Tab-separated table of C-alpha atoms in Angstrom:
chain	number	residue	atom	x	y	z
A	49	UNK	CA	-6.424	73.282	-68.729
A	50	UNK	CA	-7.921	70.188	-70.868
A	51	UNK	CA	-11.604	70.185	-70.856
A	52	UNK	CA	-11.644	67.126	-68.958
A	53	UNK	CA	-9.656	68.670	-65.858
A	54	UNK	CA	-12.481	71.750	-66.552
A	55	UNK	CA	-15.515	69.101	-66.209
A	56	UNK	CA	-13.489	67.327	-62.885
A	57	UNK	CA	-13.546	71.171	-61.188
A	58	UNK	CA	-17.200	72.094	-62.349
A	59	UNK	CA	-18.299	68.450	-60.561
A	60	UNK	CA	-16.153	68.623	-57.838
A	61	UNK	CA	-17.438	72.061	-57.247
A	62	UNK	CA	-21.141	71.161	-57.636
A	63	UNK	CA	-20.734	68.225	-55.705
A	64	UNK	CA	-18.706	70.746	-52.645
A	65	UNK	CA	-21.797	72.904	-52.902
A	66	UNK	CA	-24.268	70.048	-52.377
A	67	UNK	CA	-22.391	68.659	-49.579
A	68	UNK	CA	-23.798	68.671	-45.780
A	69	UNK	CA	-22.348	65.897	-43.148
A	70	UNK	CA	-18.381	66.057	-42.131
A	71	UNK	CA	-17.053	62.835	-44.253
A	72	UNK	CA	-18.694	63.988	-47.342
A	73	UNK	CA	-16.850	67.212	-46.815
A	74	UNK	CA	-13.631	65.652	-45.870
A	75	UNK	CA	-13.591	63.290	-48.407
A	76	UNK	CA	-14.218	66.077	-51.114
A	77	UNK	CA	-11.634	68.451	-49.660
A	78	UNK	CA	-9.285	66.063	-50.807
A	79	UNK	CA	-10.429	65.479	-54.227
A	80	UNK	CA	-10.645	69.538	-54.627
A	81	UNK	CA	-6.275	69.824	-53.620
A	82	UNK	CA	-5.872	66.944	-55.719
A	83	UNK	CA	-7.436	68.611	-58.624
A	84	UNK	CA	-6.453	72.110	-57.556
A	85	UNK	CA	-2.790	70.858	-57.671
A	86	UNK	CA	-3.445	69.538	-61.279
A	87	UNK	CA	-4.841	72.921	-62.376
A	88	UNK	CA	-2.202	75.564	-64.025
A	89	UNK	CA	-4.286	79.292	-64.000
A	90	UNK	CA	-7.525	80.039	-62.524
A	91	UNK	CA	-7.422	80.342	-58.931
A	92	UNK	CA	-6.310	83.003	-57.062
A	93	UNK	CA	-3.445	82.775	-54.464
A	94	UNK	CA	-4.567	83.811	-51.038
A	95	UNK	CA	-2.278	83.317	-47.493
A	96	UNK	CA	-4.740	82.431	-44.396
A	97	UNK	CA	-3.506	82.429	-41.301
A	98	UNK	CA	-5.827	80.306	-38.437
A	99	UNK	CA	-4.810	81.129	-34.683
A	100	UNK	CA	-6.689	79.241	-31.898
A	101	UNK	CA	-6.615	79.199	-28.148
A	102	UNK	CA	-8.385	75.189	-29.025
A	103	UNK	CA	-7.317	72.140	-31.606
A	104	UNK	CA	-8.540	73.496	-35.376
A	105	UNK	CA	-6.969	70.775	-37.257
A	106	UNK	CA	-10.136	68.997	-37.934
A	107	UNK	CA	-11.647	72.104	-39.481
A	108	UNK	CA	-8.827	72.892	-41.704
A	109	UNK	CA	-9.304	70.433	-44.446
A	110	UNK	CA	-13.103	71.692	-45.098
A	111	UNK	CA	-11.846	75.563	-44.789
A	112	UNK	CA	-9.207	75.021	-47.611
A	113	UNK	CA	-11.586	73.186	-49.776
A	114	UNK	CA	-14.399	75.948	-48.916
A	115	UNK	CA	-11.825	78.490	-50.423
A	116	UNK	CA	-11.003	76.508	-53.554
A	117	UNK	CA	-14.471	76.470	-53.994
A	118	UNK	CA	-14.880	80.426	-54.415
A	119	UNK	CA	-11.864	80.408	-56.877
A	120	UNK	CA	-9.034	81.267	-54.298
A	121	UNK	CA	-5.747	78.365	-53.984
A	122	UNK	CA	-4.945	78.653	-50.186
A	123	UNK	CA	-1.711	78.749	-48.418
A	124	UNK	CA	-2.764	78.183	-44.762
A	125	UNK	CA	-0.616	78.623	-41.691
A	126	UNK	CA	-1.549	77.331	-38.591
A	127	UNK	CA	0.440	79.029	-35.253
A	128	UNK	CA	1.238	76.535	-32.101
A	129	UNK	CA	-2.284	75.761	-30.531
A	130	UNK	CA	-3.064	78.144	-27.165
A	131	UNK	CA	-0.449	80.759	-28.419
A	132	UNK	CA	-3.228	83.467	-30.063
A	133	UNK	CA	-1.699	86.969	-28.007
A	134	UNK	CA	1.777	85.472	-28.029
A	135	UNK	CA	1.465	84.851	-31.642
A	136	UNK	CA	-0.317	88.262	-32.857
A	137	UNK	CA	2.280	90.218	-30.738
A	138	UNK	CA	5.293	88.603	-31.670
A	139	UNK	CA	6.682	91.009	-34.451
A	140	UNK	CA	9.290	88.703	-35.363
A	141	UNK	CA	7.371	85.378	-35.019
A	142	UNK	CA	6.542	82.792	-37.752
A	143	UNK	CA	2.893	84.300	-38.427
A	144	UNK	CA	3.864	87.800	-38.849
A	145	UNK	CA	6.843	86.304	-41.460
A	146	UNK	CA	4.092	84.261	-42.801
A	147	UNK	CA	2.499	88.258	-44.013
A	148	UNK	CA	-1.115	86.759	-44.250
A	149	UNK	CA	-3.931	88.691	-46.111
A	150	UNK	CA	-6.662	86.870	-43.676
A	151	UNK	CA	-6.282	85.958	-40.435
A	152	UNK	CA	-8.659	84.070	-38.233
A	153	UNK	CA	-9.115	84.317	-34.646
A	154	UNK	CA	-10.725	81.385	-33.268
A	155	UNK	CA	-11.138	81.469	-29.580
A	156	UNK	CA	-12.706	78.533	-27.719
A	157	UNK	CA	-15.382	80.264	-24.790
A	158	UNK	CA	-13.735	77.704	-22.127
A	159	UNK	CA	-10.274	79.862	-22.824
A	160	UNK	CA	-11.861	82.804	-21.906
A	161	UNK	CA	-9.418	84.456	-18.751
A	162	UNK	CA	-11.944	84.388	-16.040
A	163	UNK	CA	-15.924	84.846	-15.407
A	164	UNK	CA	-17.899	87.141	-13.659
A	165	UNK	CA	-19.158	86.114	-10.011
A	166	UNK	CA	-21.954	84.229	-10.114
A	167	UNK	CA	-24.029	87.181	-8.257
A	168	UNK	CA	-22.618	90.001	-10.366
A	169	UNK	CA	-24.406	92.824	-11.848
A	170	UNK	CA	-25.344	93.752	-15.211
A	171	UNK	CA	-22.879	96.312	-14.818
A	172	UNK	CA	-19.989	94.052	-13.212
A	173	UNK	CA	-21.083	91.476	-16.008
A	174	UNK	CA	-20.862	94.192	-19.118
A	175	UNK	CA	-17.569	95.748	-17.136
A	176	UNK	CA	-16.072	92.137	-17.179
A	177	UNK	CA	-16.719	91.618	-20.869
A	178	UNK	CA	-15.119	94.668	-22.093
A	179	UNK	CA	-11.997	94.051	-20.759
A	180	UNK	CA	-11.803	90.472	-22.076
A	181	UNK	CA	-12.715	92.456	-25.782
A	182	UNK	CA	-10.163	95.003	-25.387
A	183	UNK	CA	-7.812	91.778	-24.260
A	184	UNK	CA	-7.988	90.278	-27.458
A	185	UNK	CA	-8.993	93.576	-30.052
A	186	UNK	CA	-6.156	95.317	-29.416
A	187	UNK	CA	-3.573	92.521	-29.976
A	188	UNK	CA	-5.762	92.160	-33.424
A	189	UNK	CA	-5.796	96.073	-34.300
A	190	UNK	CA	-1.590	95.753	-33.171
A	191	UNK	CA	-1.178	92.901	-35.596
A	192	UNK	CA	-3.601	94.442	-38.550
A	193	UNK	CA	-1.432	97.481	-38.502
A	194	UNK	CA	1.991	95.577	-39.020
A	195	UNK	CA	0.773	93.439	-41.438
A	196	UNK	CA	-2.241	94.519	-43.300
A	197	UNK	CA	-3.870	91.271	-42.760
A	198	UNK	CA	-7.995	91.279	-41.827
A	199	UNK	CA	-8.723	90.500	-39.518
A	200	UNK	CA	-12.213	87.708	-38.293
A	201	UNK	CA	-12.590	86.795	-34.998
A	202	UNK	CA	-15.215	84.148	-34.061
């Protein structure tokens, strides 16, 4: 790498660090592919997978760029939106042949199957929330074991 393509990374990443409002972020997520692209050795391949029960697009450009900036080049996969159990389930499916290392599990609360009556009890309440858990742990723990991937759910 030429010393100038070293001094573009150090100020792109000092710049990534400083940064605080969306636009700023988006605009510098795609200086940091440009000049990740450009660079030969040095980062460190990861494969992400992102599953949502919600749209995620507009968060993927700052999550790439947040990974450049600890030293890892992304490959990001991105299953159908809504399709989280059907996707972590499916042994056969694109995200398990995708084999990623991290997986994350972002589930908006106005997907959540069902809420407690409105006059439930604390125990009705906790009962209620353990099953919706279990309902998406144990599709996670199912898909950790086949693939080895870690698992963070929001």
């Amino acid at each position: 790498m030429t010393t100038e393509a070293l001094d573009a990374w150090r100020g792109w990443v000092r710049d990534w660090s400083a940064a605080h409002d969306y636009s700023t972020l988006l605009r510098l997520s795609r200086t940091g592919e440009k000049l990740a692209a450009q660079m030969d050795a040095g980062l460190v391949p990861v494969r992400v997978a992102v599953v949502s029960s919600a749209t995620i697009d507009f968060v993927l450009p700052i999550l790439k760029a947040s990974l450049l900036g600890t030293g890892l080049r992304p490959s990001v996969f991105v299953a159908p939106y809504g399709q989280v159990l059907t996707s972590l389930l499916d042994p056969d499916g694109p995200l398990a042949r995708f084999q990623p290392q991290v997986t994350i599990i972002a589930s908006a609360t106005a997907h959540i199957p069902g809420w407690p009556a409105l006059g439930a009890s604390l125990d009705e309440v906790e009962r209620h929330i353990d099953e919706i858990c279990r309902s998406l742990l144990e599709p996670c723990a199912t898909f950790h074991e086949r693939t080895g991937s870690e698992i963070v759910v929001d």
